[in-house]
CSV table of C-alpha atoms and ligand atoms in Angstrom, one decimal:
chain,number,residue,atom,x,y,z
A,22,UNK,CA,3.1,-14.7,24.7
A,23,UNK,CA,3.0,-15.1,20.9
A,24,UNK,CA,6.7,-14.2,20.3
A,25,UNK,CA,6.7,-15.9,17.1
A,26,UNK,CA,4.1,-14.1,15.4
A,27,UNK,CA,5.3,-10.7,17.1
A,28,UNK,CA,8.9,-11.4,15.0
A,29,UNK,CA,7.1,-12.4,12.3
A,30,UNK,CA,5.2,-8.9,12.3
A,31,UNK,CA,8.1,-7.3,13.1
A,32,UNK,CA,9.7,-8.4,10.4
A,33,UNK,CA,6.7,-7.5,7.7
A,34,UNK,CA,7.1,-3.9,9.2
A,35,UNK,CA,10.4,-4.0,8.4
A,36,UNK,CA,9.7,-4.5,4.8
A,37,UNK,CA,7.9,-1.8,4.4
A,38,UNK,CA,11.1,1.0,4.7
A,39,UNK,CA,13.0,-2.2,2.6
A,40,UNK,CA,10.6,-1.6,-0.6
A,41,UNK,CA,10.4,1.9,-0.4
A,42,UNK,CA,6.5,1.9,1.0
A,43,UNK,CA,6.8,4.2,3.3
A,44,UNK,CA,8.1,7.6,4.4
A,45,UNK,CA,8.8,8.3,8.0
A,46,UNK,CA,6.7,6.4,10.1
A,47,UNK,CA,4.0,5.7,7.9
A,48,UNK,CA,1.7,3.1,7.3
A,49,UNK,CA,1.4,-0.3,10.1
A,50,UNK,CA,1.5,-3.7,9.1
A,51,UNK,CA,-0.3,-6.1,11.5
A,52,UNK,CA,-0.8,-10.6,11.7
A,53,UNK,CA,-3.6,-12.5,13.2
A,54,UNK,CA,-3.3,-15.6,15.8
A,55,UNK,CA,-6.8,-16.8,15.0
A,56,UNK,CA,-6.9,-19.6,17.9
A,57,UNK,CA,-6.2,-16.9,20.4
A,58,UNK,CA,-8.0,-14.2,19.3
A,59,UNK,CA,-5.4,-11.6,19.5
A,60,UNK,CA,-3.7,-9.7,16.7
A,61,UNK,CA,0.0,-8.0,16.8
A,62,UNK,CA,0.4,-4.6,15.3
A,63,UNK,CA,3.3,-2.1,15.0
A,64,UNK,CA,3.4,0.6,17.8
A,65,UNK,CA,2.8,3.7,16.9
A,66,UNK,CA,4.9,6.1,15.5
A,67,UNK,CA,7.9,4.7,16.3
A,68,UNK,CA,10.8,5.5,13.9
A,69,UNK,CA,11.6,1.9,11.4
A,70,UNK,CA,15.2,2.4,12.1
A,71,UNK,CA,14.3,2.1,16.0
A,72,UNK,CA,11.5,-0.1,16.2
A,73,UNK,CA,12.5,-3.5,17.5
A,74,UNK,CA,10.6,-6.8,17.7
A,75,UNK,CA,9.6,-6.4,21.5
A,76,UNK,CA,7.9,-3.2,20.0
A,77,UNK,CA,5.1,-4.8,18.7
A,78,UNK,CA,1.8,-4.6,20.4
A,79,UNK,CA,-0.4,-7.5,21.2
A,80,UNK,CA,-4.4,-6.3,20.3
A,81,UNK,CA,-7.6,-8.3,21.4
A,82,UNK,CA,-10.7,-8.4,18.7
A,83,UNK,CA,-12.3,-5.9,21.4
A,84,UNK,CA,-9.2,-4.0,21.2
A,85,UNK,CA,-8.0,-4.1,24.3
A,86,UNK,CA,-3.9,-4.2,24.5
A,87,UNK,CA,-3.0,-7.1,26.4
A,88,UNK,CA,0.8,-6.5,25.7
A,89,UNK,CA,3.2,-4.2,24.9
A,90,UNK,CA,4.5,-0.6,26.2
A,91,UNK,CA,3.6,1.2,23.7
A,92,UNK,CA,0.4,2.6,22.1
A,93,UNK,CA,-0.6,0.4,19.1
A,94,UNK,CA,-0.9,2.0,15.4
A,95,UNK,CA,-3.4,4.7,15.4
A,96,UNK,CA,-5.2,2.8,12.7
A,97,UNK,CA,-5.6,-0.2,14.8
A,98,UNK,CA,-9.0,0.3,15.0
A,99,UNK,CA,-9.3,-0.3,11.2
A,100,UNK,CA,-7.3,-3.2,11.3
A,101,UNK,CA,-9.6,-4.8,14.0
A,102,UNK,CA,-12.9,-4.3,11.8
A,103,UNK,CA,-11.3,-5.5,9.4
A,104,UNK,CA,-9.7,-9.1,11.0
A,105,UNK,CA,-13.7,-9.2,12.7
A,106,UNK,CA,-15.2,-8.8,9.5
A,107,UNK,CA,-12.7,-10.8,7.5
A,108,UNK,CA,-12.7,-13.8,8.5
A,109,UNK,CA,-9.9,-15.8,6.9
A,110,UNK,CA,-7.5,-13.2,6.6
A,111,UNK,CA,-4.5,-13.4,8.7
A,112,UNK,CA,-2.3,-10.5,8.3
A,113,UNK,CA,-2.9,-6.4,7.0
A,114,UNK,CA,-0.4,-3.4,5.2
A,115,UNK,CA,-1.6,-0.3,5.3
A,116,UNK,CA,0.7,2.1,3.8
A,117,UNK,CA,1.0,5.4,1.9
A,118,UNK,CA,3.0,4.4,-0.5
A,119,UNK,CA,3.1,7.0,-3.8
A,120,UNK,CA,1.3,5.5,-6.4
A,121,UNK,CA,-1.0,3.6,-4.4
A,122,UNK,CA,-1.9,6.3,-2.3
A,123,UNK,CA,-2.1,9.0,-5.8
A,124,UNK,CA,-4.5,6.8,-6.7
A,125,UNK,CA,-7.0,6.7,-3.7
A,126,UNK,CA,-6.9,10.2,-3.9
A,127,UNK,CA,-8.6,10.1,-7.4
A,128,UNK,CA,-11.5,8.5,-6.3
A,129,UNK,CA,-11.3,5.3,-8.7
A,130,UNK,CA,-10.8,1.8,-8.5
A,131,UNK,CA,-7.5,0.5,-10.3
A,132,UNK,CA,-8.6,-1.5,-13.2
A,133,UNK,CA,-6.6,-4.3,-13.8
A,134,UNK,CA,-4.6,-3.2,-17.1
A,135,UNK,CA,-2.6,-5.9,-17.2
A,136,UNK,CA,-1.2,-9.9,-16.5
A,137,UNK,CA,1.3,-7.9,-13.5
A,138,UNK,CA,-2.3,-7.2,-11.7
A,139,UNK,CA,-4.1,-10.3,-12.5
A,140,UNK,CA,-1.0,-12.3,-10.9
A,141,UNK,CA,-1.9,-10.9,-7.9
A,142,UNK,CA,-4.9,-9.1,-7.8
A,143,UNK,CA,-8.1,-10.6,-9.0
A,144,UNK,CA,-10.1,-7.7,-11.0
A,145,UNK,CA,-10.3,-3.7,-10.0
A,146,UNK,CA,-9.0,-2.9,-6.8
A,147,UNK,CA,-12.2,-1.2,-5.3
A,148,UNK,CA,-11.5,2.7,-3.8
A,149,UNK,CA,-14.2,3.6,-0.8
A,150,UNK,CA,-16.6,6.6,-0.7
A,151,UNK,CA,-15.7,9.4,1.2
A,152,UNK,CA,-16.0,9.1,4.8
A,153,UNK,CA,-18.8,11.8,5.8
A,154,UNK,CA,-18.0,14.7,8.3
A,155,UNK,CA,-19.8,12.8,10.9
A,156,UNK,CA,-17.7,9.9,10.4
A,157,UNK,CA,-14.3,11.5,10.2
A,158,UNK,CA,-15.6,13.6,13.0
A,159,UNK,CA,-16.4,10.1,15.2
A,160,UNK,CA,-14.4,7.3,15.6
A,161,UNK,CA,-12.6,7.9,12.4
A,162,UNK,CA,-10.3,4.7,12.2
A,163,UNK,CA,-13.0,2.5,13.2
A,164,UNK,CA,-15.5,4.0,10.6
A,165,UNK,CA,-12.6,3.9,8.0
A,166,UNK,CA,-12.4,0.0,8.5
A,167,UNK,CA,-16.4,0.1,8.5
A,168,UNK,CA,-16.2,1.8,4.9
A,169,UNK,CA,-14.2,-0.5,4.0
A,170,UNK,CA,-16.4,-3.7,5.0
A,171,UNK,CA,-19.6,-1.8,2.8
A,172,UNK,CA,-17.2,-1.2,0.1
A,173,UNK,CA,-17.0,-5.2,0.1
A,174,UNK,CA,-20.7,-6.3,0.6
A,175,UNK,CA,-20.6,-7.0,-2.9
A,176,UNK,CA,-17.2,-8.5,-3.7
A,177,UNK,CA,-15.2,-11.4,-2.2
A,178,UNK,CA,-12.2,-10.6,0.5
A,179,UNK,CA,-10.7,-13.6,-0.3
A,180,UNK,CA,-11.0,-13.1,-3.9
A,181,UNK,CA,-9.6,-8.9,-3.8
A,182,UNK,CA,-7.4,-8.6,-1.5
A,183,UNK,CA,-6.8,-4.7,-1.3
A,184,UNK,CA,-8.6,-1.8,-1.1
A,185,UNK,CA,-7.9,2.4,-1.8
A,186,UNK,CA,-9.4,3.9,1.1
A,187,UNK,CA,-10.1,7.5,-0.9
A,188,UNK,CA,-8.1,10.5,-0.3
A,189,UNK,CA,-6.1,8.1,2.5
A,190,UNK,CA,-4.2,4.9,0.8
A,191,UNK,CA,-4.5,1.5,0.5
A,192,UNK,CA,-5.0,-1.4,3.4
A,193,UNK,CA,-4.0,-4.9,1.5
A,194,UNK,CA,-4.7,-8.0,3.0
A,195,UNK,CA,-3.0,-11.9,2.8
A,196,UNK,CA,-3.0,-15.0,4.8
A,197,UNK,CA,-0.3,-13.6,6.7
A,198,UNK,CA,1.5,-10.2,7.6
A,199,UNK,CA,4.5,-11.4,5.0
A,200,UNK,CA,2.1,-11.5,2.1
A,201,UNK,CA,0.2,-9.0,3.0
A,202,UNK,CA,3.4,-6.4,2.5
A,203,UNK,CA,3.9,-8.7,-1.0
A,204,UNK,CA,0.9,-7.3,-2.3
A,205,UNK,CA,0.9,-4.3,-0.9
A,206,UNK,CA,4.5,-3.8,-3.1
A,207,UNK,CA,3.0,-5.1,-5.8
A,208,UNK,CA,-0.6,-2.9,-5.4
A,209,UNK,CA,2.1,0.3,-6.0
A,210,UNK,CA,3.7,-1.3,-9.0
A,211,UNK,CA,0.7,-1.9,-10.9
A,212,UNK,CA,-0.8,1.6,-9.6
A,213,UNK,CA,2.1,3.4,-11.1
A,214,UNK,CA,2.2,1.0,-14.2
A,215,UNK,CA,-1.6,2.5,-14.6
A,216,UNK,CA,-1.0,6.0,-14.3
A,217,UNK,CA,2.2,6.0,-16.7
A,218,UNK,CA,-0.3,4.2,-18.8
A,219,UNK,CA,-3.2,5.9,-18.7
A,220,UNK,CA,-1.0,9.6,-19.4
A,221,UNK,CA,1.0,7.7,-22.3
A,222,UNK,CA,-2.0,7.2,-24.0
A,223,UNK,CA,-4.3,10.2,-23.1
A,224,UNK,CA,-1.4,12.5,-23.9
A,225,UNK,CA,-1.2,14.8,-27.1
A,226,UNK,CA,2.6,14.9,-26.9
A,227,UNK,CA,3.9,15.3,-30.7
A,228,UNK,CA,7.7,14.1,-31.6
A,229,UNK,CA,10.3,17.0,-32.3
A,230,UNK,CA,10.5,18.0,-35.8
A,231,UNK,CA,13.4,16.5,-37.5
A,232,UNK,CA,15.5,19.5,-37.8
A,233,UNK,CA,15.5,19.9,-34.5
A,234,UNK,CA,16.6,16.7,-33.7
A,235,UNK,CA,19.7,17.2,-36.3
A,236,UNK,CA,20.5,20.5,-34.5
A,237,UNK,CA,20.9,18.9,-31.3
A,238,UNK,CA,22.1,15.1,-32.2
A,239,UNK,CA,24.5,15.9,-35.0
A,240,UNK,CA,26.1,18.9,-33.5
A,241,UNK,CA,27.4,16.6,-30.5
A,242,UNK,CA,27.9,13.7,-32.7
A,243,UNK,CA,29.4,15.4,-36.1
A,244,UNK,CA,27.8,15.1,-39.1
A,245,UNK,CA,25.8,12.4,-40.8
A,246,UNK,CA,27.3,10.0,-37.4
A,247,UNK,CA,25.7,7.1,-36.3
A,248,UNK,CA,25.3,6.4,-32.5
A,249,UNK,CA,28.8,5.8,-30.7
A,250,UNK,CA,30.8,5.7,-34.3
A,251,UNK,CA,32.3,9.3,-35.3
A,252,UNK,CA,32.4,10.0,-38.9
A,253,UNK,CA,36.0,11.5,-40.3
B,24,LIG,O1,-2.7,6.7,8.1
B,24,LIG,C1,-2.0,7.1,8.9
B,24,LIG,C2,-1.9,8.6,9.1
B,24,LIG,O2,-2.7,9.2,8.1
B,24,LIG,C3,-1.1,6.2,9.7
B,24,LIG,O3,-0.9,5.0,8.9
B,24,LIG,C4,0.3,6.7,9.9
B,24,LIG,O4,0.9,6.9,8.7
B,24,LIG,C5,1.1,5.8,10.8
B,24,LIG,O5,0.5,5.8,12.0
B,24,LIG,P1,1.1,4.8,13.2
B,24,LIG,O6,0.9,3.4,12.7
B,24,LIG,O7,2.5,5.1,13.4
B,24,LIG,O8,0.2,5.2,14.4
């Protein structure tokens, strides 16, 4: 039952180690069959190098596992809010990948600083609240995917696909599990982009003075030299 789209979410995990997303056995990527109500997600805490496509676990929107040997994601409870809540999406990342993840810890949304973002990512990328005690306390994936959906009552899914889940990372959404890795790539490029940003121009960093740069550059290069040409 639904090989096709358990290769095909196979192979979207697999581009996760690929593009450097992850570390370990981090992060899950999971893909929607819509017309049969079931969703295929990435067992859990299996090793990339060892996971293979027959791996992948086969999730009902009730989240009951009606295939698969092994126990689905851990956060497949956040995935599920978020396919029942969601309605056209067909495919999630969730990683903790670096920059993305630095900057959920911040608190902040990622503004879009530039045309790298906008190709992708339609305005801020939102970051949640805090998840209360009680809710970390309860069903803690489920009520991470439910912070997400209240981070959204105000803004389009379809329109932002991504979202910093604070002090945990991002979950990125796409019409499919493919896409959804694309933009979760993408998500960390423009995160770092933003924070090199952000400390090239809040920093107070001052140039060397120009003696020291002689002491350094012309005592390798000789004298009055010019870059790769050595001066008799
Ligand atoms: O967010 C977390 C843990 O903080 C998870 O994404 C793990 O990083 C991967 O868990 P599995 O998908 O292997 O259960």
């Amino acid at each position: 039952m639904l090989e096709q789209l358990k290769q095909k979410v196979y192979e979207a995990n697999m581009l996760l180690p690929k593009y450097g997303l992850i570390t370990f056995t981090w992060g899950n990527v999971s893909g929607i069959d819509r017309e049969k109500g079931l969703f295929v997600i990435k067992p859990s805490g299996v090793e990339y190098e060892k996971l293979r496509p027959e791996d992948m676990v086969v999730v009902d929107l009730e989240g009951k596992v009606v295939e698969g040997d092994l126990n689905p994601s851990s956060d497949t409870d956040t995935h599920l809010v978020l396919y029942r809540h969601f309605k056209n999406i067909g495919g999630i990342t969730h990683t903790h990948s670096r920059w993305a993840t630095a900057w959920a810890q911040t608190g902040r949304g990622l503004p879009a600083y530039g045309t790298t973002h906008a190709d992708y990512l339609y305005g801020e990328v939102p970051c949640t609240r805090a998840l209360t005690m009680e809710e970390i306390r309860g069903e803690y994936e489920w009520n991470t995917g439910k912070v997400i959906v209240e981070t959204f009552e105000e803004l389009d899914p379809d329109l932002m696909n991504a979202v910093l889940v604070r002090s945990h990372g991002p979950f990125v959404w796409a019409e499919n599990a493919t896409k959804s890795v694309e933009k979760a790539v993408v998500l960390d490029e423009v995160a770092m982009m933003a924070f090199v940003g952000e400390a090239a121009t809040a920093c107070a960093m001052k140039a060397i003075p120009q003696e020291l740069l002689d002491k350094h550059y012309l005592r390798k290069h000789g004298k009055h030299a010019y870059y790769g040409q050595k001066q008799e």
